[in-house]
PDB file of C-alpha atoms in Angstrom:
ATOM      1  CA  MET A  28     -17.754  -7.211  -4.982  1.00 46.00           C
ATOM      2  CA  ALA A  29     -19.787  -6.920  -8.127  1.00 46.00           C
ATOM      3  CA  LEU A  30     -18.410  -4.798 -11.015  1.00 42.00           C
ATOM      4  CA  SER A  31     -21.393  -2.423 -10.582  1.00 54.00           C
ATOM      5  CA  ASP A  32     -19.954  -1.552  -7.164  1.00 87.00           C
ATOM      6  CA  HIS A  33     -16.752  -0.218  -8.764  1.00 92.00           C
ATOM      7  CA  LEU A  34     -16.196   3.529  -9.241  1.00 90.00           C
ATOM      8  CA  THR A  35     -15.313   2.904 -12.918  1.00 89.00           C
ATOM      9  CA  GLU A  36     -16.666   0.348 -15.451  1.00 81.00           C
ATOM     10  CA  LYS A  37     -13.428   0.182 -17.318  1.00 88.00           C
ATOM     11  CA  PHE A  38      -9.790   0.019 -16.115  1.00 93.00           C
ATOM     12  CA  THR A  39      -7.007   1.457 -18.306  1.00 92.00           C
ATOM     13  CA  ASN A  40      -3.831  -0.738 -18.247  1.00 95.00           C
ATOM     14  CA  PRO A  41      -0.347   0.398 -18.896  1.00 95.00           C
ATOM     15  CA  PRO A  42       1.305  -0.922 -22.069  1.00 94.00           C
ATOM     16  CA  ASN A  43       2.296  -4.600 -21.851  1.00 95.00           C
ATOM     17  CA  TYR A  44       0.723  -4.849 -18.400  1.00 97.00           C
ATOM     18  CA  ALA A  45       0.052  -8.240 -16.750  1.00 97.00           C
ATOM     19  CA  PHE A  46      -1.434  -8.586 -13.231  1.00 98.00           C
ATOM     20  CA  PRO A  47       1.051 -10.440 -11.037  1.00 98.00           C
ATOM     21  CA  PHE A  48      -0.436 -13.413  -9.170  1.00 97.00           C
ATOM     22  CA  HIS A  49       2.553 -15.837  -9.009  1.00 96.00           C
ATOM     23  CA  ARG A  50       2.496 -15.705  -5.221  1.00 97.00           C
ATOM     24  CA  LEU A  51      -1.168 -15.416  -4.728  1.00 97.00           C
ATOM     25  CA  SER A  52      -2.638 -18.427  -2.913  1.00 97.00           C
ATOM     26  CA  ARG A  53      -5.658 -19.664  -4.991  1.00 96.00           C
ATOM     27  CA  VAL A  54      -6.895 -22.101  -2.356  1.00 97.00           C
ATOM     28  CA  LEU A  55      -8.436 -21.079   0.981  1.00 97.00           C
ATOM     29  CA  ARG A  56      -7.018 -23.376   3.550  1.00 96.00           C
ATOM     30  CA  ASN A  57      -9.712 -22.713   6.213  1.00 97.00           C
ATOM     31  CA  PRO A  58     -13.334 -22.544   4.737  1.00 96.00           C
ATOM     32  CA  LYS A  59     -14.539 -20.864   7.951  1.00 96.00           C
ATOM     33  CA  LYS A  60     -12.356 -17.790   7.308  1.00 97.00           C
ATOM     34  CA  THR A  61     -12.784 -14.808   4.914  1.00 98.00           C
ATOM     35  CA  PRO A  62      -9.989 -14.690   2.257  1.00 98.00           C
ATOM     36  CA  ILE A  63      -8.249 -11.277   1.975  1.00 98.00           C
ATOM     37  CA  VAL A  64      -5.503  -9.621   0.018  1.00 98.00           C
ATOM     38  CA  LEU A  65      -3.572  -6.726   1.526  1.00 98.00           C
ATOM     39  CA  VAL A  66      -2.673  -3.725  -0.740  1.00 98.00           C
ATOM     40  CA  ALA A  67      -0.207  -1.058   0.377  1.00 97.00           C
ATOM     41  CA  CYS A  68      -0.089   2.066  -1.776  1.00 96.00           C
ATOM     42  CA  GLY A  69       2.728   4.577  -1.495  1.00 93.00           C
ATOM     43  CA  SER A  70       5.722   6.327  -2.837  1.00 94.00           C
ATOM     44  CA  PHE A  71       8.200   3.736  -1.692  1.00 95.00           C
ATOM     45  CA  SER A  72      11.045   6.084  -2.438  1.00 93.00           C
ATOM     46  CA  PRO A  73      12.897   3.908  -1.391  1.00 95.00           C
ATOM     47  CA  VAL A  74      11.059   0.941   0.060  1.00 96.00           C
ATOM     48  CA  THR A  75      12.409   0.167   3.562  1.00 95.00           C
ATOM     49  CA  TYR A  76      12.300  -2.664   6.090  1.00 94.00           C
ATOM     50  CA  LEU A  77       9.454  -0.867   7.836  1.00 93.00           C
ATOM     51  CA  HIS A  78       7.231  -1.140   4.733  1.00 95.00           C
ATOM     52  CA  LEU A  79       7.933  -4.863   4.703  1.00 95.00           C
ATOM     53  CA  ARG A  80       7.545  -5.159   8.390  1.00 94.00           C
ATOM     54  CA  MET A  81       4.112  -3.802   8.314  1.00 94.00           C
ATOM     55  CA  PHE A  82       2.912  -6.763   6.217  1.00 97.00           C
ATOM     56  CA  GLU A  83       4.420  -9.057   8.913  1.00 96.00           C
ATOM     57  CA  MET A  84       2.623  -7.154  11.712  1.00 96.00           C
ATOM     58  CA  ALA A  85      -0.640  -7.424   9.744  1.00 97.00           C
ATOM     59  CA  LYS A  86      -0.149 -11.077   9.240  1.00 97.00           C
ATOM     60  CA  ASP A  87       0.281 -11.627  12.978  1.00 97.00           C
ATOM     61  CA  TYR A  88      -2.767  -9.384  13.793  1.00 98.00           C
ATOM     62  CA  VAL A  89      -4.919 -11.122  11.349  1.00 98.00           C
ATOM     63  CA  ARG A  90      -3.998 -14.640  12.584  1.00 97.00           C
ATOM     64  CA  GLN A  91      -4.583 -13.759  16.254  1.00 97.00           C
ATOM     65  CA  ASN A  92      -7.510 -11.413  16.178  1.00 98.00           C
ATOM     66  CA  THR A  93      -9.672 -11.948  13.063  1.00 98.00           C
ATOM     67  CA  ASP A  94     -11.561 -14.509  11.048  1.00 97.00           C
ATOM     68  CA  PHE A  95      -9.509 -13.545   7.873  1.00 98.00           C
ATOM     69  CA  GLU A  96      -6.963 -15.640   5.971  1.00 98.00           C
ATOM     70  CA  ILE A  97      -4.347 -13.689   4.045  1.00 98.00           C
ATOM     71  CA  LEU A  98      -3.836 -15.046   0.573  1.00 98.00           C
ATOM     72  CA  GLY A  99      -1.334 -12.461  -0.703  1.00 98.00           C
ATOM     73  CA  GLY A 100       0.098  -8.954  -0.251  1.00 98.00           C
ATOM     74  CA  TYR A 101       0.883  -6.256  -2.820  1.00 98.00           C
ATOM     75  CA  LEU A 102       2.963  -3.097  -2.929  1.00 98.00           C
ATOM     76  CA  SER A 103       1.462  -0.613  -5.322  1.00 98.00           C
ATOM     77  CA  PRO A 104       3.924   2.301  -6.023  1.00 97.00           C
ATOM     78  CA  VAL A 105       2.258   5.531  -6.918  1.00 96.00           C
ATOM     79  CA  SER A 106       2.406   7.105 -10.400  1.00 96.00           C
ATOM     80  CA  ASP A 107       4.976   9.709 -11.348  1.00 94.00           C
ATOM     81  CA  MET A 108       1.923  11.956 -11.966  1.00 92.00           C
ATOM     82  CA  TYR A 109       1.378  12.151  -8.292  1.00 88.00           C
ATOM     83  CA  LYS A 110       3.736  15.139  -8.521  1.00 80.00           C
ATOM     84  CA  LYS A 111       5.279  14.739  -5.081  1.00 80.00           C
ATOM     85  CA  PRO A 112       8.399  16.909  -4.810  1.00 71.00           C
ATOM     86  CA  GLY A 113      11.504  14.701  -5.342  1.00 67.00           C
ATOM     87  CA  LEU A 114       9.607  11.646  -6.345  1.00 86.00           C
ATOM     88  CA  LEU A 115      11.971   9.177  -7.957  1.00 94.00           C
ATOM     89  CA  SER A 116      10.942   7.736 -11.364  1.00 95.00           C
ATOM     90  CA  ALA A 117       8.313   4.942 -11.219  1.00 97.00           C
ATOM     91  CA  ARG A 118      10.856   2.585 -13.010  1.00 97.00           C
ATOM     92  CA  HIS A 119      13.347   2.714 -10.254  1.00 98.00           C
ATOM     93  CA  ARG A 120      10.698   2.539  -7.409  1.00 98.00           C
ATOM     94  CA  VAL A 121       9.037  -0.481  -8.976  1.00 98.00           C
ATOM     95  CA  ASN A 122      12.389  -2.179  -9.457  1.00 98.00           C
ATOM     96  CA  MET A 123      13.376  -1.466  -5.832  1.00 98.00           C
ATOM     97  CA  CYS A 124      10.014  -2.768  -4.548  1.00 98.00           C
ATOM     98  CA  THR A 125      10.358  -5.909  -6.755  1.00 97.00           C
ATOM     99  CA  LEU A 126      13.882  -6.714  -5.348  1.00 97.00           C
ATOM    100  CA  ALA A 127      12.521  -6.230  -1.716  1.00 97.00           C
ATOM    101  CA  ALA A 128       9.466  -8.320  -2.295  1.00 96.00           C
ATOM    102  CA  GLU A 129      11.282 -11.084  -4.073  1.00 92.00           C
ATOM    103  CA  ASP A 130      13.967 -11.212  -1.295  1.00 88.00           C
ATOM    104  CA  SER A 131      11.422 -11.354   1.567  1.00 81.00           C
ATOM    105  CA  ASP A 132       8.501 -13.518   2.167  1.00 76.00           C
ATOM    106  CA  THR A 133       6.680 -15.914  -0.221  1.00 89.00           C
ATOM    107  CA  TRP A 134       3.431 -13.975  -0.309  1.00 96.00           C
ATOM    108  CA  LEU A 135       4.532 -10.360  -1.297  1.00 97.00           C
ATOM    109  CA  MET A 136       4.230  -8.981  -4.818  1.00 98.00           C
ATOM    110  CA  VAL A 137       4.487  -5.753  -6.678  1.00 98.00           C
ATOM    111  CA  ASP A 138       1.815  -4.525  -8.959  1.00 98.00           C
ATOM    112  CA  PRO A 139       3.062  -1.808 -11.377  1.00 98.00           C
ATOM    113  CA  TRP A 140      -0.437  -0.938 -12.661  1.00 98.00           C
ATOM    114  CA  GLU A 141      -0.684   2.271 -10.700  1.00 97.00           C
ATOM    115  CA  ALA A 142       2.883   3.320 -11.257  1.00 97.00           C
ATOM    116  CA  PHE A 143       3.046   3.270 -15.001  1.00 97.00           C
ATOM    117  CA  GLN A 144       0.020   5.405 -15.924  1.00 94.00           C
ATOM    118  CA  SER A 145      -1.857   8.556 -14.963  1.00 93.00           C
ATOM    119  CA  TYR A 146      -2.501   9.341 -11.429  1.00 92.00           C
ATOM    120  CA  GLN A 147      -5.179   7.034  -9.858  1.00 94.00           C
ATOM    121  CA  ARG A 148      -7.173   7.589  -6.650  1.00 94.00           C
ATOM    122  CA  THR A 149      -6.740   4.999  -3.979  1.00 96.00           C
ATOM    123  CA  ALA A 150     -10.349   3.915  -4.234  1.00 97.00           C
ATOM    124  CA  ILE A 151      -9.768   3.186  -7.918  1.00 97.00           C
ATOM    125  CA  VAL A 152      -6.614   1.234  -7.113  1.00 97.00           C
ATOM    126  CA  LEU A 153      -8.588  -1.008  -4.776  1.00 98.00           C
ATOM    127  CA  ASP A 154     -11.216  -1.407  -7.326  1.00 98.00           C
ATOM    128  CA  HIS A 155      -8.488  -2.500  -9.757  1.00 98.00           C
ATOM    129  CA  PHE A 156      -7.231  -5.282  -7.414  1.00 98.00           C
ATOM    130  CA  ASP A 157     -10.830  -6.444  -6.800  1.00 98.00           C
ATOM    131  CA  HIS A 158     -11.450  -6.589 -10.537  1.00 97.00           C
ATOM    132  CA  GLU A 159      -8.224  -8.564 -11.344  1.00 98.00           C
ATOM    133  CA  ILE A 160      -8.539 -10.991  -8.434  1.00 98.00           C
ATOM    134  CA  ASN A 161     -12.361 -11.669  -8.361  1.00 97.00           C
ATOM    135  CA  THR A 162     -13.446 -10.967 -12.020  1.00 96.00           C
ATOM    136  CA  VAL A 163     -10.392 -11.832 -14.166  1.00 97.00           C
ATOM    137  CA  LEU A 164      -8.905 -14.619 -11.904  1.00 97.00           C
ATOM    138  CA  GLY A 165     -12.308 -15.736 -10.628  1.00 97.00           C
ATOM    139  CA  GLY A 166     -11.575 -15.500  -6.975  1.00 97.00           C
ATOM    140  CA  VAL A 167     -10.397 -18.516  -5.002  1.00 97.00           C
ATOM    141  CA  HIS A 168     -11.674 -21.903  -4.015  1.00 97.00           C
ATOM    142  CA  THR A 169     -11.736 -23.906  -0.735  1.00 96.00           C
ATOM    143  CA  GLU A 170     -10.040 -27.339  -0.739  1.00 94.00           C
ATOM    144  CA  ASP A 171     -13.477 -28.759  -1.309  1.00 94.00           C
ATOM    145  CA  GLY A 172     -13.884 -26.701  -4.561  1.00 94.00           C
ATOM    146  CA  GLU A 173     -16.304 -24.141  -3.205  1.00 95.00           C
ATOM    147  CA  HIS A 174     -15.882 -20.678  -4.881  1.00 96.00           C
ATOM    148  CA  ARG A 175     -15.117 -17.705  -2.731  1.00 97.00           C
ATOM    149  CA  SER A 176     -14.592 -14.019  -3.503  1.00 97.00           C
ATOM    150  CA  VAL A 177     -11.576 -12.319  -2.047  1.00 98.00           C
ATOM    151  CA  ARG A 178     -11.873  -9.277   0.082  1.00 98.00           C
ATOM    152  CA  VAL A 179      -9.247  -6.595  -0.838  1.00 98.00           C
ATOM    153  CA  MET A 180      -8.159  -4.489   2.125  1.00 98.00           C
ATOM    154  CA  LEU A 181      -5.848  -1.452   2.332  1.00 98.00           C
ATOM    155  CA  LEU A 182      -2.760  -1.618   4.481  1.00 97.00           C
ATOM    156  CA  ALA A 183      -1.403   1.643   5.809  1.00 93.00           C
ATOM    157  CA  GLY A 184       0.331   3.584   8.503  1.00 89.00           C
ATOM    158  CA  SER A 185      -1.640   5.356  11.285  1.00 85.00           C
ATOM    159  CA  ASP A 186      -0.741   8.791   9.762  1.00 81.00           C
ATOM    160  CA  LEU A 187      -3.054   7.974   6.902  1.00 82.00           C
ATOM    161  CA  ILE A 188      -6.003   7.689   9.334  1.00 81.00           C
ATOM    162  CA  GLY A 189      -5.050  11.167  10.557  1.00 81.00           C
ATOM    163  CA  THR A 190      -5.389  12.572   7.049  1.00 87.00           C
ATOM    164  CA  MET A 191      -8.699  10.721   6.443  1.00 88.00           C
ATOM    165  CA  SER A 192     -10.209  12.401   9.520  1.00 83.00           C
ATOM    166  CA  GLU A 193      -9.202  15.976   8.317  1.00 85.00           C
ATOM    167  CA  PRO A 194     -12.015  17.852   6.712  1.00 84.00           C
ATOM    168  CA  GLY A 195     -11.520  18.512   2.998  1.00 85.00           C
ATOM    169  CA  VAL A 196      -8.592  16.223   2.407  1.00 89.00           C
ATOM    170  CA  TRP A 197     -10.484  13.182   1.218  1.00 93.00           C
ATOM    171  CA  SER A 198     -13.922  13.164  -0.452  1.00 93.00           C
ATOM    172  CA  HIS A 199     -16.598  11.546   1.478  1.00 92.00           C
ATOM    173  CA  SER A 200     -17.517   9.218  -1.393  1.00 94.00           C
ATOM    174  CA  ASP A 201     -13.967   7.855  -1.559  1.00 96.00           C
ATOM    175  CA  LEU A 202     -13.712   7.298   2.142  1.00 95.00           C
ATOM    176  CA  ASP A 203     -16.929   5.436   2.111  1.00 96.00           C
ATOM    177  CA  HIS A 204     -15.724   3.329  -0.684  1.00 97.00           C
ATOM    178  CA  ILE A 205     -12.362   2.669   0.822  1.00 97.00           C
ATOM    179  CA  LEU A 206     -13.456   2.180   4.464  1.00 96.00           C
ATOM    180  CA  GLY A 207     -16.916   0.991   3.818  1.00 96.00           C
ATOM    181  CA  ARG A 208     -16.578  -1.336   0.872  1.00 96.00           C
ATOM    182  CA  TYR A 209     -12.977  -2.638   1.523  1.00 98.00           C
ATOM    183  CA  GLY A 210     -11.741  -1.732   4.996  1.00 97.00           C
ATOM    184  CA  CYS A 211      -8.216  -1.158   6.154  1.00 96.00           C
ATOM    185  CA  LEU A 212      -5.591  -2.425   8.562  1.00 96.00           C
ATOM    186  CA  ILE A 213      -3.723   0.483  10.127  1.00 94.00           C
ATOM    187  CA  VAL A 214      -0.258  -0.002  11.714  1.00 92.00           C
ATOM    188  CA  GLU A 215       0.650   2.333  14.532  1.00 87.00           C
ATOM    189  CA  ARG A 216       3.438   4.687  13.801  1.00 78.00           C
ATOM    190  CA  ALA A 217       5.771   6.212  16.484  1.00 67.00           C
ATOM    191  CA  GLY A 218       4.429   9.507  17.688  1.00 62.00           C
ATOM    192  CA  THR A 219       1.155   9.213  15.881  1.00 63.00           C
ATOM    193  CA  GLY A 220      -2.090   8.968  17.918  1.00 65.00           C
ATOM    194  CA  MET A 221      -4.859   6.860  16.477  1.00 69.00           C
ATOM    195  CA  ASP A 222      -7.751   7.277  18.918  1.00 71.00           C
ATOM    196  CA  GLN A 223      -8.896  10.784  17.969  1.00 65.00           C
ATOM    197  CA  ALA A 224      -8.532  10.098  14.301  1.00 64.00           C
ATOM    198  CA  THR A 225     -10.644   6.895  14.469  1.00 76.00           C
ATOM    199  CA  ASP A 226     -13.289   8.786  16.594  1.00 75.00           C
ATOM    200  CA  ASN A 227     -13.781  11.074  13.570  1.00 77.00           C
ATOM    201  CA  LEU A 228     -14.225   8.014  11.409  1.00 87.00           C
ATOM    202  CA  ALA A 229     -16.732   6.327  13.740  1.00 86.00           C
ATOM    203  CA  ARG A 230     -19.016   5.482  10.821  1.00 91.00           C
ATOM    204  CA  TRP A 231     -16.522   3.005   9.461  1.00 94.00           C
ATOM    205  CA  ARG A 232     -14.981   1.893  12.703  1.00 92.00           C
ATOM    206  CA  SER A 233     -15.997  -1.771  12.225  1.00 94.00           C
ATOM    207  CA  ASN A 234     -13.957  -1.855   9.086  1.00 96.00           C
ATOM    208  CA  ILE A 235     -10.795  -0.197  10.588  1.00 94.00           C
ATOM    209  CA  TYR A 236      -8.326  -2.632  12.272  1.00 95.00           C
ATOM    210  CA  LEU A 237      -5.709  -0.991  14.456  1.00 93.00           C
ATOM    211  CA  ILE A 238      -2.387  -2.791  14.799  1.00 94.00           C
ATOM    212  CA  SER A 239      -0.080  -1.763  17.693  1.00 90.00           C
ATOM    213  CA  GLN A 240       3.664  -1.582  16.945  1.00 86.00           C
ATOM    214  CA  LEU A 241       5.155  -3.581  19.761  1.00 86.00           C
ATOM    215  CA  ILE A 242       8.726  -2.801  18.832  1.00 86.00           C
ATOM    216  CA  GLN A 243       8.885   0.809  17.832  1.00 83.00           C
ATOM    217  CA  ASN A 244      10.502   1.463  14.373  1.00 84.00           C
ATOM    218  CA  ASP A 245      10.749   4.970  12.969  1.00 85.00           C
ATOM    219  CA  VAL A 246      12.675   4.218   9.922  1.00 90.00           C
ATOM    220  CA  SER A 247      11.376   6.382   7.122  1.00 89.00           C
ATOM    221  CA  SER A 248      12.120   6.839   3.468  1.00 91.00           C
ATOM    222  CA  THR A 249      12.758  10.545   4.144  1.00 89.00           C
ATOM    223  CA  LYS A 250      15.462   9.718   6.651  1.00 92.00           C
ATOM    224  CA  VAL A 251      16.918   7.221   4.357  1.00 94.00           C
ATOM    225  CA  ARG A 252      17.183   9.799   1.511  1.00 93.00           C
ATOM    226  CA  LEU A 253      18.813  12.227   3.879  1.00 93.00           C
ATOM    227  CA  PHE A 254      21.394   9.663   4.868  1.00 95.00           C
ATOM    228  CA  LEU A 255      22.188   8.926   1.223  1.00 94.00           C
ATOM    229  CA  ARG A 256      22.468  12.608   0.406  1.00 93.00           C
ATOM    230  CA  ARG A 257      24.940  13.007   3.165  1.00 94.00           C
ATOM    231  CA  GLY A 258      26.971   9.936   2.208  1.00 94.00           C
ATOM    232  CA  LEU A 259      25.944   7.834   5.166  1.00 95.00           C
ATOM    233  CA  SER A 260      25.423   4.084   5.167  1.00 96.00           C
ATOM    234  CA  VAL A 261      21.755   2.868   4.944  1.00 96.00           C
ATOM    235  CA  ARG A 262      22.583  -0.892   5.139  1.00 96.00           C
ATOM    236  CA  TYR A 263      20.297  -2.780   7.530  1.00 95.00           C
ATOM    237  CA  LEU A 264      17.607  -0.083   7.076  1.00 96.00           C
ATOM    238  CA  LEU A 265      16.693  -1.443   3.657  1.00 96.00           C
ATOM    239  CA  PRO A 266      17.123  -4.905   2.061  1.00 96.00           C
ATOM    240  CA  ASN A 267      20.665  -5.400   0.733  1.00 96.00           C
ATOM    241  CA  SER A 268      19.441  -5.868  -2.808  1.00 97.00           C
ATOM    242  CA  VAL A 269      17.722  -2.448  -2.628  1.00 97.00           C
ATOM    243  CA  VAL A 270      20.896  -0.811  -1.167  1.00 97.00           C
ATOM    244  CA  ASP A 271      22.911  -2.402  -3.979  1.00 97.00           C
ATOM    245  CA  TYR A 272      20.478  -1.159  -6.640  1.00 97.00           C
ATOM    246  CA  ILE A 273      20.622   2.413  -5.181  1.00 97.00           C
ATOM    247  CA  GLU A 274      24.455   2.410  -5.240  1.00 96.00           C
ATOM    248  CA  GLN A 275      24.743   0.845  -8.710  1.00 97.00           C
ATOM    249  CA  ASN A 276      22.321   3.541 -10.168  1.00 97.00           C
ATOM    250  CA  GLY A 277      23.602   6.413  -8.140  1.00 95.00           C
ATOM    251  CA  LEU A 278      20.128   7.339  -6.772  1.00 95.00           C
ATOM    252  CA  TYR A 279      19.338   9.955  -4.208  1.00 94.00           C
ATOM    253  CA  GLN A 280      22.562  11.759  -4.530  1.00 88.00           C
ATOM    254  CA  ASP A 281      21.246  14.937  -6.031  1.00 76.00           C
ATOM    255  CA  GLU A 282      19.354  17.201  -3.809  1.00 57.00           C
ATOM    256  CA  THR A 283      16.988  18.082  -6.523  1.00 52.00           C
ATOM    257  CA  THR A 284      15.723  14.425  -6.442  1.00 48.00           C
ATOM    258  CA  ILE A 285      15.066  14.411  -2.694  1.00 41.00           C
ATOM    259  CA  SER A 286      11.799  15.497  -1.194  1.00 38.00           C
ATOM    260  CA  ALA A 287      12.318  18.357   1.253  1.00 36.00           C
ATOM    261  CA  ASN A 288       8.926  18.007   2.784  1.00 37.00           C
ATOM    262  CA  THR A 289       8.821  18.463   6.441  1.00 31.00           C
ATOM    263  CA  SER A 290       6.588  16.215   8.632  1.00 33.00           C
ATOM    264  CA  SER A 291       3.942  18.810   8.726  1.00 31.00           C
ATOM    265  CA  GLU A 292       3.585  18.440   4.880  1.00 33.00           C
ATOM    266  CA  LYS A 293       3.117  14.679   4.895  1.00 34.00           C
ATOM    267  CA  GLY A 294      -0.384  13.720   3.782  1.00 37.00           C
ATOM    268  CA  LYS A 295      -1.265  17.357   3.125  1.00 34.00           C
ATOM    269  CA  GLU A 296      -1.102  17.166  -0.716  1.00 35.00           C
ATOM    270  CA  ARG A 297      -4.467  18.388  -1.871  1.00 35.00           C
ATOM    271  CA  GLU A 298      -4.052  18.144  -5.528  1.00 34.00           C
ATOM    272  CA  ARG A 299      -7.105  16.475  -7.076  1.00 34.00           C
ATOM    273  CA  ASP A 300      -7.458  14.670 -10.351  1.00 35.00           C
ATOM    274  CA  ILE A 301      -9.683  16.085 -13.051  1.00 28.00           C
ATOM    275  CA  SER A 302     -12.655  14.011 -11.811  1.00 33.00           C
ATOM    276  CA  GLY A 303     -12.604  15.957  -8.580  1.00 33.00           C
ATOM    277  CA  GLY A 304     -11.985  12.885  -6.327  1.00 40.00           C
ATOM    278  CA  ALA A 305     -10.020  12.557  -3.197  1.00 43.00           C
ATOM    279  CA  PRO A 306      -6.252  13.325  -3.317  1.00 45.00           C
ATOM    280  CA  LYS A 307      -4.008  10.254  -3.302  1.00 44.00           C
ATOM    281  CA  LYS A 308      -2.461   9.697   0.058  1.00 44.00           C
ATOM    282  CA  ASP A 309       1.090   8.523   0.500  1.00 39.00           C
ATOM    283  CA  SER A 310      -0.392   5.623   2.446  1.00 41.00           C
ATOM    284  CA  ILE A 311       2.218   3.475   4.137  1.00 41.00           C
ATOM    285  CA  SER A 312       4.911   5.349   2.356  1.00 36.00           C
ATOM    286  CA  GLN A 313       3.916   8.279   4.489  1.00 40.00           C
ATOM    287  CA  VAL A 314       6.636   6.607   6.437  1.00 38.00           C
ATOM    288  CA  SER A 315       8.622   8.953   4.113  1.00 47.00           C
TER     289      SER A 315
END
């Protein structure tokens, strides 16, 4: 994507920011495939095994059903300025995501760009990744040295598609940018129907890839926070390193730091930034 196709001509970086690419593959193994990077935006408060599992489900789907080749995956925790009730500080959420990513697969990373600055719309976040990977890093190459641009794609839970199909929740221009320019892989969530939502987004249907959840998993950050508040164990719902971090820092013990949102409130935040763009969705962390 050319810079002129971005919604902004200049990206503001947090202090001392450096884009992480230590696990990003710089070589496209199969020159017949399209190189892609998956980006999951969300609260991740805290990150759970389901968040990580979604990347694995996407990897299986891509390998078996598409002409894509995944070169890397990113967790992008939302800014504290998102103003979601009970949102834990960005520092803790980024630290937990980093622990989870480093302990998991070899292709997952955490980008703190969104977390440590003012609120950024999802469309701008995807533009940021496109800029860093294709403009700053120069994209990737095939084994024969041929240059290729990387396609950035959003990875999210199926409840996100539901909010995208609701009138007035997302701006049409942002939807067109996210679904038209980038595309998304949507992982089915228990109890969430995808057919009607995708019918309302028919214009971009060719860029929406639906992934069935073959083993149902309804672990959510909301349930994890409730368990912690009640003094119940959350081991084997989260990576051990994340559980240890929560215990060592005494997180999620105070009711005032826990979101009391009901399921009907998920994805309903309509606060817009000063530019009047679409509200930021909780993306795959709407598993929370």
